XYZ file of C-alpha atoms in Angstrom:
298
model
C 54.126 38.231 30.230
C 56.871 38.172 27.545
C 58.707 41.106 29.115
C 58.666 39.391 32.482
C 59.901 36.173 31.004
C 62.660 37.985 29.058
C 63.861 39.565 32.251
C 63.804 36.167 33.892
C 65.735 34.621 31.003
C 68.314 37.419 31.021
C 68.769 37.004 34.743
C 69.377 33.300 34.312
C 71.938 33.895 31.573
C 73.714 36.598 33.558
C 73.956 34.265 36.530
C 75.382 31.525 34.339
C 77.902 33.922 32.794
C 79.014 35.093 36.237
C 79.613 31.525 37.393
C 81.318 30.621 34.112
C 83.595 33.675 34.377
C 84.708 32.559 37.838
C 85.144 29.010 36.616
C 87.228 30.199 33.654
C 89.355 32.377 35.945
C 90.301 29.433 38.136
C 90.904 27.263 35.085
C 93.285 29.870 33.636
C 95.088 30.156 36.966
C 95.481 26.394 37.058
C 96.636 26.075 33.417
C 98.966 29.109 33.335
C 100.074 29.232 36.960
C 99.367 32.982 36.994
C 96.981 34.787 39.330
C 97.015 38.056 37.392
C 95.938 37.803 33.760
C 95.072 41.452 33.179
C 95.639 44.672 35.151
C 92.051 44.788 36.385
C 92.584 41.497 38.253
C 94.866 43.323 40.729
C 95.758 46.939 39.805
C 98.115 47.422 42.765
C 99.785 44.059 42.197
C 100.118 44.774 38.482
C 101.833 48.099 39.216
C 104.321 46.334 41.512
C 104.999 43.637 38.897
C 105.652 46.307 36.243
C 108.088 48.060 38.581
C 109.855 44.791 39.374
C 110.110 43.933 35.666
C 111.712 47.324 35.023
C 114.249 46.744 37.796
C 115.016 43.249 36.492
C 115.469 44.640 32.973
C 117.874 47.298 34.292
C 119.820 44.656 36.201
C 120.069 42.637 33.009
C 121.771 45.626 31.357
C 124.107 45.906 34.346
C 124.883 42.197 34.000
C 125.785 42.659 30.336
C 128.126 45.508 31.332
C 129.584 43.333 34.076
C 130.243 40.459 31.671
C 131.966 42.807 29.240
C 133.999 44.495 31.996
C 135.153 41.193 33.480
C 136.184 39.854 30.075
C 138.053 43.076 29.262
C 139.885 43.034 32.589
C 140.661 39.329 32.263
C 142.295 39.995 28.891
C 144.171 42.955 30.377
C 145.458 40.897 33.309
C 146.615 38.158 30.933
C 148.402 40.757 28.814
C 150.093 42.388 31.808
C 151.159 38.972 33.068
C 152.755 38.208 29.697
C 154.533 41.595 29.743
C 155.814 40.922 33.245
C 157.191 37.543 32.172
C 159.008 39.206 29.274
C 160.438 41.855 31.587
C 161.614 39.212 34.035
C 163.397 37.540 31.144
C 164.954 40.884 30.227
C 166.159 41.314 33.844
C 167.916 37.951 33.631
C 169.522 38.953 30.334
C 170.621 42.277 31.827
C 172.291 40.537 34.762
C 174.139 38.258 32.403
C 175.097 41.165 30.160
C 176.333 43.255 33.072
C 178.827 40.591 34.082
C 182.451 41.434 33.292
C 182.882 37.876 32.020
C 180.402 38.497 29.196
C 182.190 39.487 26.027
C 181.182 41.773 23.172
C 179.907 38.990 20.915
C 177.830 37.489 23.714
C 176.355 40.894 24.501
C 175.450 41.345 20.840
C 173.518 38.072 20.961
C 171.817 39.196 24.160
C 170.884 42.472 22.449
C 169.106 40.483 19.731
C 167.209 38.589 22.434
C 166.101 41.837 24.036
C 164.974 43.111 20.638
C 162.853 39.982 20.347
C 161.437 40.698 23.818
C 160.562 44.223 22.683
C 158.557 42.745 19.802
C 156.744 40.419 22.209
C 155.915 43.266 24.574
C 154.691 45.402 21.669
C 152.421 42.541 20.580
C 150.901 42.609 24.063
C 150.656 46.395 23.970
C 148.683 45.985 20.727
C 146.557 43.125 22.055
C 142.864 43.152 21.100
C 139.701 42.208 22.963
C 136.472 41.886 20.993
C 138.123 43.661 18.022
C 139.144 46.577 20.271
C 142.701 47.399 21.297
C 143.099 47.066 25.071
C 145.522 49.967 25.437
C 144.347 52.143 22.552
C 142.072 54.378 24.602
C 139.283 55.717 22.410
C 141.129 54.781 19.218
C 139.894 51.194 19.383
C 140.261 50.418 15.691
C 144.011 50.916 15.210
C 147.115 49.498 16.921
C 148.272 52.010 19.534
C 152.003 51.287 19.050
C 154.323 51.004 16.096
C 157.984 50.052 15.797
C 160.112 52.410 13.726
C 162.988 51.470 11.431
C 165.480 52.752 14.013
C 164.063 50.300 16.568
C 162.189 52.863 18.660
C 158.513 52.536 19.611
C 156.019 55.322 18.983
C 152.337 55.835 19.754
C 150.117 55.987 16.688
C 147.656 58.319 18.408
C 149.008 60.177 21.431
C 145.644 61.810 22.200
C 143.155 58.966 22.016
C 145.493 56.530 23.772
C 144.604 58.085 27.139
C 140.860 57.758 26.545
C 138.814 56.100 29.281
C 136.367 53.190 28.935
C 133.692 53.108 31.653
C 131.047 50.478 32.375
C 128.060 51.175 34.625
C 127.772 48.020 36.723
C 125.131 49.320 39.149
C 123.298 52.576 39.705
C 125.911 55.332 40.002
C 128.833 52.887 39.889
C 130.919 53.462 36.768
C 134.106 51.403 36.648
C 137.073 52.180 34.399
C 138.036 48.930 32.693
C 141.044 50.040 30.651
C 144.500 51.441 31.280
C 146.190 54.194 29.316
C 148.640 52.676 26.872
C 150.908 55.654 27.369
C 150.878 55.258 31.148
C 151.582 51.518 31.008
C 154.247 51.370 28.285
C 155.596 54.809 27.479
C 157.159 57.716 29.300
C 160.678 58.271 30.512
C 162.133 55.038 31.896
C 158.900 53.273 30.908
C 158.693 49.689 29.673
C 159.705 50.378 26.091
C 162.341 52.958 26.954
C 164.017 50.694 29.514
C 164.036 47.710 27.137
C 165.379 49.792 24.258
C 168.031 51.255 26.533
C 169.051 47.755 27.589
C 169.198 46.559 23.985
C 171.295 49.509 22.867
C 173.633 49.190 25.862
C 174.222 45.525 25.119
C 174.822 46.318 21.460
C 177.296 49.047 22.455
C 179.069 46.664 24.823
C 178.750 49.294 27.565
C 178.834 47.643 30.994
C 177.840 50.728 32.973
C 174.926 51.481 30.633
C 173.790 47.850 30.894
C 173.786 48.172 34.686
C 171.700 51.351 34.499
C 169.254 49.747 32.076
C 169.003 46.723 34.335
C 167.711 48.918 37.188
C 165.179 50.592 34.890
C 163.854 47.285 33.551
C 163.559 46.049 37.124
C 161.560 49.183 38.028
C 159.323 48.531 35.015
C 158.450 45.095 36.391
C 157.270 46.818 39.585
C 155.090 49.218 37.547
C 153.522 46.387 35.550
C 152.838 44.447 38.753
C 151.105 47.520 40.134
C 148.859 47.823 37.074
C 148.083 44.130 37.300
C 147.103 44.549 40.956
C 144.786 47.438 40.085
C 143.157 45.329 37.372
C 142.661 42.552 39.904
C 141.081 44.926 42.427
C 138.702 46.283 39.796
C 137.759 42.738 38.817
C 137.116 41.835 42.448
C 134.925 44.919 42.929
C 132.902 44.068 39.815
C 132.544 40.481 40.965
C 131.223 41.642 44.352
C 128.681 43.910 42.665
C 127.622 41.002 40.450
C 126.955 38.844 43.514
C 124.926 41.653 45.087
C 122.864 42.131 41.922
C 122.258 38.385 41.709
C 120.918 38.476 45.262
C 118.629 41.407 44.392
C 117.403 39.554 41.312
C 116.480 36.510 43.366
C 114.603 38.678 45.860
C 112.732 40.533 43.122
C 111.858 37.338 41.273
C 110.562 35.834 44.517
C 108.499 38.959 45.272
C 107.163 39.059 41.732
C 106.179 35.400 41.982
C 104.358 35.991 45.267
C 102.330 38.745 43.601
C 101.447 37.264 40.223
C 101.721 33.499 40.617
C 98.691 31.417 41.533
C 98.465 28.545 43.990
C 97.946 25.853 41.358
C 96.544 23.270 43.789
C 94.103 25.791 45.234
C 93.155 26.995 41.736
C 92.363 23.404 40.715
C 90.137 22.869 43.769
C 88.338 26.173 43.123
C 87.881 25.293 39.470
C 86.372 21.898 40.272
C 83.997 23.489 42.794
C 82.932 26.195 40.351
C 82.585 23.645 37.570
C 80.234 21.548 39.738
C 78.196 24.651 40.549
C 78.201 25.662 36.905
C 76.990 22.259 35.671
C 74.211 22.197 38.285
C 73.083 25.716 37.390
C 73.290 24.857 33.717
C 70.821 21.995 34.169
C 68.527 24.096 36.322
C 68.674 27.034 33.924
C 68.047 24.758 30.972
C 64.781 23.550 32.502
C 63.656 27.151 33.155
C 64.476 28.218 29.612
C 62.623 25.191 28.185
C 59.559 26.010 30.303
C 59.563 29.597 29.078
C 59.657 28.387 25.487
C 56.674 26.071 26.084
C 54.788 28.948 27.715
C 55.518 31.110 24.686
C 54.288 28.450 22.274
C 51.177 27.896 24.363
């Protein structure tokens, strides 16, 4: 008799636990808004959610690289724009200096102005972004250019200055975000050479040399404009990739939500139904358990 009653009691308790488990599941879905609480709730869905989370995490890394690349290129474009303005000013000075009506003293003053422009351009060539020199290549912790006592400009590290900085902005898409300081500013008839040549020609009061330097400075403005255009194209490409990644993120978030999120209204209805069933079974089970206790005492 006792064994039979124990089996009966265990059956009642198991039934109550089953109903309560269902009731608790719907309550958790309603309170958390999530359909999947543990992998066993939906193994296939859980695997998809894990995969989507990994993709979202990778895209977050890409976004960090994108933010850094855009900021770096923005600083570079601003620097190149400032250099171009200085070169345009030097072109104007060269035209004035090349005029036969400009005397030696006036040309000497113009030479001083060009020397000042050289200092401004060198400041841009040594511009920093996030404590890294824009044009320093892999030598990010030291100024890439230095002005000598004789007024010439030299590179402080002629090997590292050509180093490349890449940012992976999407799978397999590595974008170079820097320009070689040597390529932008140095070389024969480069920015510094043309400005120095103009300064020295003005100081020497040499009209023909001033005319030659004028053409070289003018060519330098074309080179700087070209670098600026390349920077702009790289920025535009990165921006397009960012928009694409944002679209992918929205799609993945939506898919993830469809897999793991619960219908809160439906969960509430299911919970209330299961709670009603649970309360009714609880009363019924209570009467059975009380009867079994009385039988035992009898």
